[in-house]
XYZ file of C-alpha atoms in Angstrom:
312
model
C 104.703 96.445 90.178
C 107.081 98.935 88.515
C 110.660 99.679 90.092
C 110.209 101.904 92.964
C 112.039 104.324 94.966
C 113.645 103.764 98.492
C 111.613 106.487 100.296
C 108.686 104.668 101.283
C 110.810 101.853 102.604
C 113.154 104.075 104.677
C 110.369 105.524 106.174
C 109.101 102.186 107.200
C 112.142 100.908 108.268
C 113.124 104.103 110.582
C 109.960 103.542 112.001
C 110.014 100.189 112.457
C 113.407 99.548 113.695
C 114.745 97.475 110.742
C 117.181 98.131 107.452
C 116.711 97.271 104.171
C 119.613 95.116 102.057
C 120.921 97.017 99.352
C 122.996 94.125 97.481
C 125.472 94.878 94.549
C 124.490 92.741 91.178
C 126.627 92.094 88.212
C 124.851 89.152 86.363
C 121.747 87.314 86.038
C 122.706 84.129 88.811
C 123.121 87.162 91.167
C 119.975 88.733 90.773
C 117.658 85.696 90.841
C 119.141 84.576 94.183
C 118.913 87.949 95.693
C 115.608 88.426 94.573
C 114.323 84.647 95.152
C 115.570 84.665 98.978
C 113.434 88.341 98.978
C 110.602 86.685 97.675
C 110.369 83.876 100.152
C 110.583 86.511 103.085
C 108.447 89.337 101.794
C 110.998 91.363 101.854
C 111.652 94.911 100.373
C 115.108 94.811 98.414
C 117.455 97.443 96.686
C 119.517 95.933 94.062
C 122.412 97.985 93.087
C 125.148 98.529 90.268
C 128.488 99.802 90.431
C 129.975 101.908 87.914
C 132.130 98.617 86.785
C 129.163 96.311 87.370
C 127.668 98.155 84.359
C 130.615 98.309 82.556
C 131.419 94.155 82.660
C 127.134 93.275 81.936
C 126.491 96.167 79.712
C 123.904 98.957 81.108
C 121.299 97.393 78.795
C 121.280 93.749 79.946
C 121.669 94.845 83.745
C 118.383 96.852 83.515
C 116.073 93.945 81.201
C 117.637 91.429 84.154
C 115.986 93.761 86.794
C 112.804 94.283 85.452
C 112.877 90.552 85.073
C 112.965 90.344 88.643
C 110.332 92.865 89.153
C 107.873 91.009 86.889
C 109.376 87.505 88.518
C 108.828 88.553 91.970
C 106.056 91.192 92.035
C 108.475 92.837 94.783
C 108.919 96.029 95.737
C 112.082 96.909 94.194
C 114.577 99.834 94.250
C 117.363 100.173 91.644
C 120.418 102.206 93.328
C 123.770 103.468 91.794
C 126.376 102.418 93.631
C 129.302 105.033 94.283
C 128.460 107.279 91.408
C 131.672 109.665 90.891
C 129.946 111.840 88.109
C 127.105 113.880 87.811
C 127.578 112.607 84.081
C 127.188 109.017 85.221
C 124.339 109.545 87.783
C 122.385 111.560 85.014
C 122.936 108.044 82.961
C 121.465 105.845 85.478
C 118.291 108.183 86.105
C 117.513 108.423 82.143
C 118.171 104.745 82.257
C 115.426 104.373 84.298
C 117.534 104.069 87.769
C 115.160 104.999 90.802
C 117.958 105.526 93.343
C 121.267 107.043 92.621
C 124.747 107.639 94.850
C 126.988 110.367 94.200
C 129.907 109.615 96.258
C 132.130 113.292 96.464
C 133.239 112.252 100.277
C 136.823 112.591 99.002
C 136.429 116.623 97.764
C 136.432 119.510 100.248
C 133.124 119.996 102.227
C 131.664 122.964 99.893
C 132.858 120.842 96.680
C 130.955 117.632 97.961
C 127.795 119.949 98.579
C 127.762 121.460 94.738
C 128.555 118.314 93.001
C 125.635 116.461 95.384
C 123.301 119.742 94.792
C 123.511 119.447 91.079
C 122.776 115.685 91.122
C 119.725 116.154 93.242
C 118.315 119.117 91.234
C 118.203 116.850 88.399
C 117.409 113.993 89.885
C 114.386 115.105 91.941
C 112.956 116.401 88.297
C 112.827 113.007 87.054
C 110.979 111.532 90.369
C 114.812 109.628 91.831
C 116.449 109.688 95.129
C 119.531 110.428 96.106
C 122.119 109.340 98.553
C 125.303 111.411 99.497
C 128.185 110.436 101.536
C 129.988 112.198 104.269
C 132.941 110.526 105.859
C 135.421 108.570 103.799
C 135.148 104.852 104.282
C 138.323 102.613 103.630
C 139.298 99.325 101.260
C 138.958 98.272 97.983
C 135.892 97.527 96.088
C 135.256 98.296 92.304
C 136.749 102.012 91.572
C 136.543 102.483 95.092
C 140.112 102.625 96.780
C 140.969 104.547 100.143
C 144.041 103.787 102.061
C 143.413 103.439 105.858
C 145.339 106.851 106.370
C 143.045 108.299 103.812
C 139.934 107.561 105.244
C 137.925 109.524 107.714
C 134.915 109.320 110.168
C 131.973 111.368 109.429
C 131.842 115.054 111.491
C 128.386 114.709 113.208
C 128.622 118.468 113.114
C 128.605 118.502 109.625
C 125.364 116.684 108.611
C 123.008 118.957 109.224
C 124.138 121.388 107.097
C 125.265 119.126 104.628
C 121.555 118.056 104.296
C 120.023 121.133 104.291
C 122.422 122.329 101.858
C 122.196 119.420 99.115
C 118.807 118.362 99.629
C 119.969 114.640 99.499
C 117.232 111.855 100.345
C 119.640 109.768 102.018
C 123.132 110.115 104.076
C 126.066 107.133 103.935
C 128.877 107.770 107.007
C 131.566 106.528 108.219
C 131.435 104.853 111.607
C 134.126 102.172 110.675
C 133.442 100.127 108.480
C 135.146 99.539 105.258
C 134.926 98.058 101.481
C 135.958 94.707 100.587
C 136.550 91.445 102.651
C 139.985 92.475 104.528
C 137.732 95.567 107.014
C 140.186 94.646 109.777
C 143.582 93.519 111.050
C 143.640 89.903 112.544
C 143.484 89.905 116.066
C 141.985 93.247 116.441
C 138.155 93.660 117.527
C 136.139 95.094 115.344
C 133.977 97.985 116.291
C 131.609 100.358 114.940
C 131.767 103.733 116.350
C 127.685 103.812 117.199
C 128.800 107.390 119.843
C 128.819 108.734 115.714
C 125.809 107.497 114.727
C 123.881 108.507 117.655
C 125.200 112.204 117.494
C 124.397 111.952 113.795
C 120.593 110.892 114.868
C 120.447 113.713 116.857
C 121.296 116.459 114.267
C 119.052 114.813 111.756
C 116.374 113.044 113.623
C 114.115 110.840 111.539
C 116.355 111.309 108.583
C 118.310 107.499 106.753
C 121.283 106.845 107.441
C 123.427 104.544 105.071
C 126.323 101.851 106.149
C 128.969 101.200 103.236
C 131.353 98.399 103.479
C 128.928 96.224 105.668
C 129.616 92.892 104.696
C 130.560 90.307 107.627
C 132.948 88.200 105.811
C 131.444 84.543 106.864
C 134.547 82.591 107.995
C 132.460 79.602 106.491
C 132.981 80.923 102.936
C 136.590 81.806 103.537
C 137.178 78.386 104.838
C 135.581 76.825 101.890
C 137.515 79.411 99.462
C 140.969 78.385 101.094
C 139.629 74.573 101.268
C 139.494 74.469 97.513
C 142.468 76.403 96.209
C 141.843 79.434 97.007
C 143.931 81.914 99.393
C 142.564 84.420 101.384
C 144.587 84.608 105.178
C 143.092 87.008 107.127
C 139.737 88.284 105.759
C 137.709 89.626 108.351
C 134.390 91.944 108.169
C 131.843 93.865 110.658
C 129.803 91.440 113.377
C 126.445 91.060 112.223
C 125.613 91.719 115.646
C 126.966 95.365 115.228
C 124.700 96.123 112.414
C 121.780 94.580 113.639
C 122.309 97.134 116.242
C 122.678 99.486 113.973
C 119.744 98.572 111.915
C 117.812 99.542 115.123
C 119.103 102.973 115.061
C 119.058 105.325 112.556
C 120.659 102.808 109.935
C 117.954 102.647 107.025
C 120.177 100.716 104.461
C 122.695 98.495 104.911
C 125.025 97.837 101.857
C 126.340 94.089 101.443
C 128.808 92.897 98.192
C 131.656 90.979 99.458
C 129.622 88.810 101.247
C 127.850 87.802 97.758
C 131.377 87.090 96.194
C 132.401 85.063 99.046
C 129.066 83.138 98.950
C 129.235 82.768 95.086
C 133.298 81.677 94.790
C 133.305 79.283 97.335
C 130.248 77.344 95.864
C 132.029 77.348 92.714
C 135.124 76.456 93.990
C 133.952 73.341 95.938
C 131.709 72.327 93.029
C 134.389 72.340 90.612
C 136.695 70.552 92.843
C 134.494 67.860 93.716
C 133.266 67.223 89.625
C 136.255 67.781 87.525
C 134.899 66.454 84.896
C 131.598 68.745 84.420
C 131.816 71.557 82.763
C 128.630 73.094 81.967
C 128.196 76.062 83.741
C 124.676 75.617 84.806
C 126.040 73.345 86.795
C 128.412 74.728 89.159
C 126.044 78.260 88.732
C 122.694 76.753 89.939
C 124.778 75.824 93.649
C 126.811 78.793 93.547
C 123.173 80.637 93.005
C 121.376 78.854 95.808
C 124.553 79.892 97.922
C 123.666 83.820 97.576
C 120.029 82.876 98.320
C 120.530 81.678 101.310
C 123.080 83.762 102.338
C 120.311 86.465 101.651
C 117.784 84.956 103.389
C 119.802 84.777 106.878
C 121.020 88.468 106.342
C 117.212 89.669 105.713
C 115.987 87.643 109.006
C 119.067 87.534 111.520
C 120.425 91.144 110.189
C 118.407 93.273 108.603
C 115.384 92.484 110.034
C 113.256 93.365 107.141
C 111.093 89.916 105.996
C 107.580 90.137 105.689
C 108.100 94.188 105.229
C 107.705 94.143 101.620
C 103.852 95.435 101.400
């Protein structure tokens, strides 16, 4: 099965009242225990790259890795850009064979944000890709991505329609509170998503995806294990899983998850390494620290997402 597009799976999970896991990849540990844990639970899957992502593995080796994973798996599998800031670099990722591409303009003026998202899906839609926008401004750190709590911004409910009809976008990402990276909230506060936005969003655009940036729940387990083993991260905290569950009920079609994978990843390798200081063969401490985003997947696509045994 070749790469596909996220349409068809949006549409099924609208209808069906699930979300599909878009997951950020960087290397090839990454991708095989994404796409393993997908495999095991039927599951559709978007695997996407940041702008740096492609940078650090070199465009080249991200995409051979990927269709690896195709042929490995014989899923159904979408390959998004991540927070493209360019039409230059989203035009990259669609002749590279990208079926799913971000531009992220949520920081320019509403009218700027509509040309810059127009132009990117005039081209792509020639070449057969998808395209998510962003309205809103989501906060935190996470690649290029870096918004100051007083910068960001929750998405205008008002706004969408027009912004849809106007761009001709495939896909919408807003902001309803959550945030990049793996510090989303203060200690002590409770986190909440503002679902009164996403509902009044639903209504202006009924039927139509809606994307979640900035979704990952920040395990305590990992940042135990992280802080356990020399590592120090006070006060990491991300969304409730119950939260976007809920939200994956809703309009929510795709629900982005990185930090989660780095947490997974670093605390496998931390504990590994501290309990065998004398190996040092990579494949060792990698083959744990790849069975630790596997099943991290797997519990997101069951107890989260919602989405195993949706992949045919």
């Amino acid at each position: 099965m070749p790469l596909v597009t996220s349409k068809e799976m949006f549409e099924k999970a609208y209808k069906g009242g699930y979300a599909i896991g878009a997951f950020n990849v960087n290397n090839m540990e990454i991708i095989q225990g994404i796409t393993g844990a997908a495999a095991d639970l039927k599951a559709p899957v978007i695997l996407q790259v940041s702008k740096g992502a492609r940078a650090y593995a070199n465009r080249t080796y991200l995409m051979k890795l990927v269709e690896a994973a195709v042929i490995d798996t014989g899923l159904p599998i979408c390959l998004h850009l991540d927070h493209g800031d360019t039409f230059e670099l989203c035009k990259s990722c669609i002749d590279d064979g990208f079926t799913s591409v971000m531009i992220d303009a949520s920081s320019k003026p509403f009218a700027e944000n509509i040309a810059l998202t127009r132009q990117v899906v005039e081209y792509a839609h020639d070449h057969g890709v998808v395209v998510e926008a962003e309205l809103g401004t989501l906060a935190g750190i996470e690649d290029e991505v870096n918004v100051s709590a007083e910068d960001s911004s929750y998405t205008r409910p008002e706004e969408v329609q027009e912004f849809v009809e106007k761009t001709g976008c495939d896909s919408l990402a807003i902001a309803i509170g959550t945030s990049h990276g793996a510090y989303k909230f203060k200690p002590g506060t409770k986190p909440q998503l503002r679902f009164d936005v996403l509902e009044e969003v639903e209504k202006k655009l009924p039927g139509f995806p809606i994307v979640l940036h900035g979704s990952s729940s920040v395990p305590q387990e990992f940042v135990e294990k992280i802080n356990k083993f020399g590592g120090n991260m006070p006060g990491a905290i991300g969304v409730p899983e119950d939260q976007l569950r809920k939200a994956a009920s809703m309009a929510v079609c795709k629900i982005n998850i990185d930090s989660d994978l780095r947490l997974a990843m670093t605390a496998s390798i931390r504990e590994y390494l501290a309990e065998h200081p004398d190996h040092f063969d990579p494949r060792q401490y990698l083959k744990p620290a790849r069975q630790a985003i596997h099943d991290m997947v797997a519990h997101k696509i069951v107890d989260v997402l919602g989405c195993d045994g949706k992949a045919f």
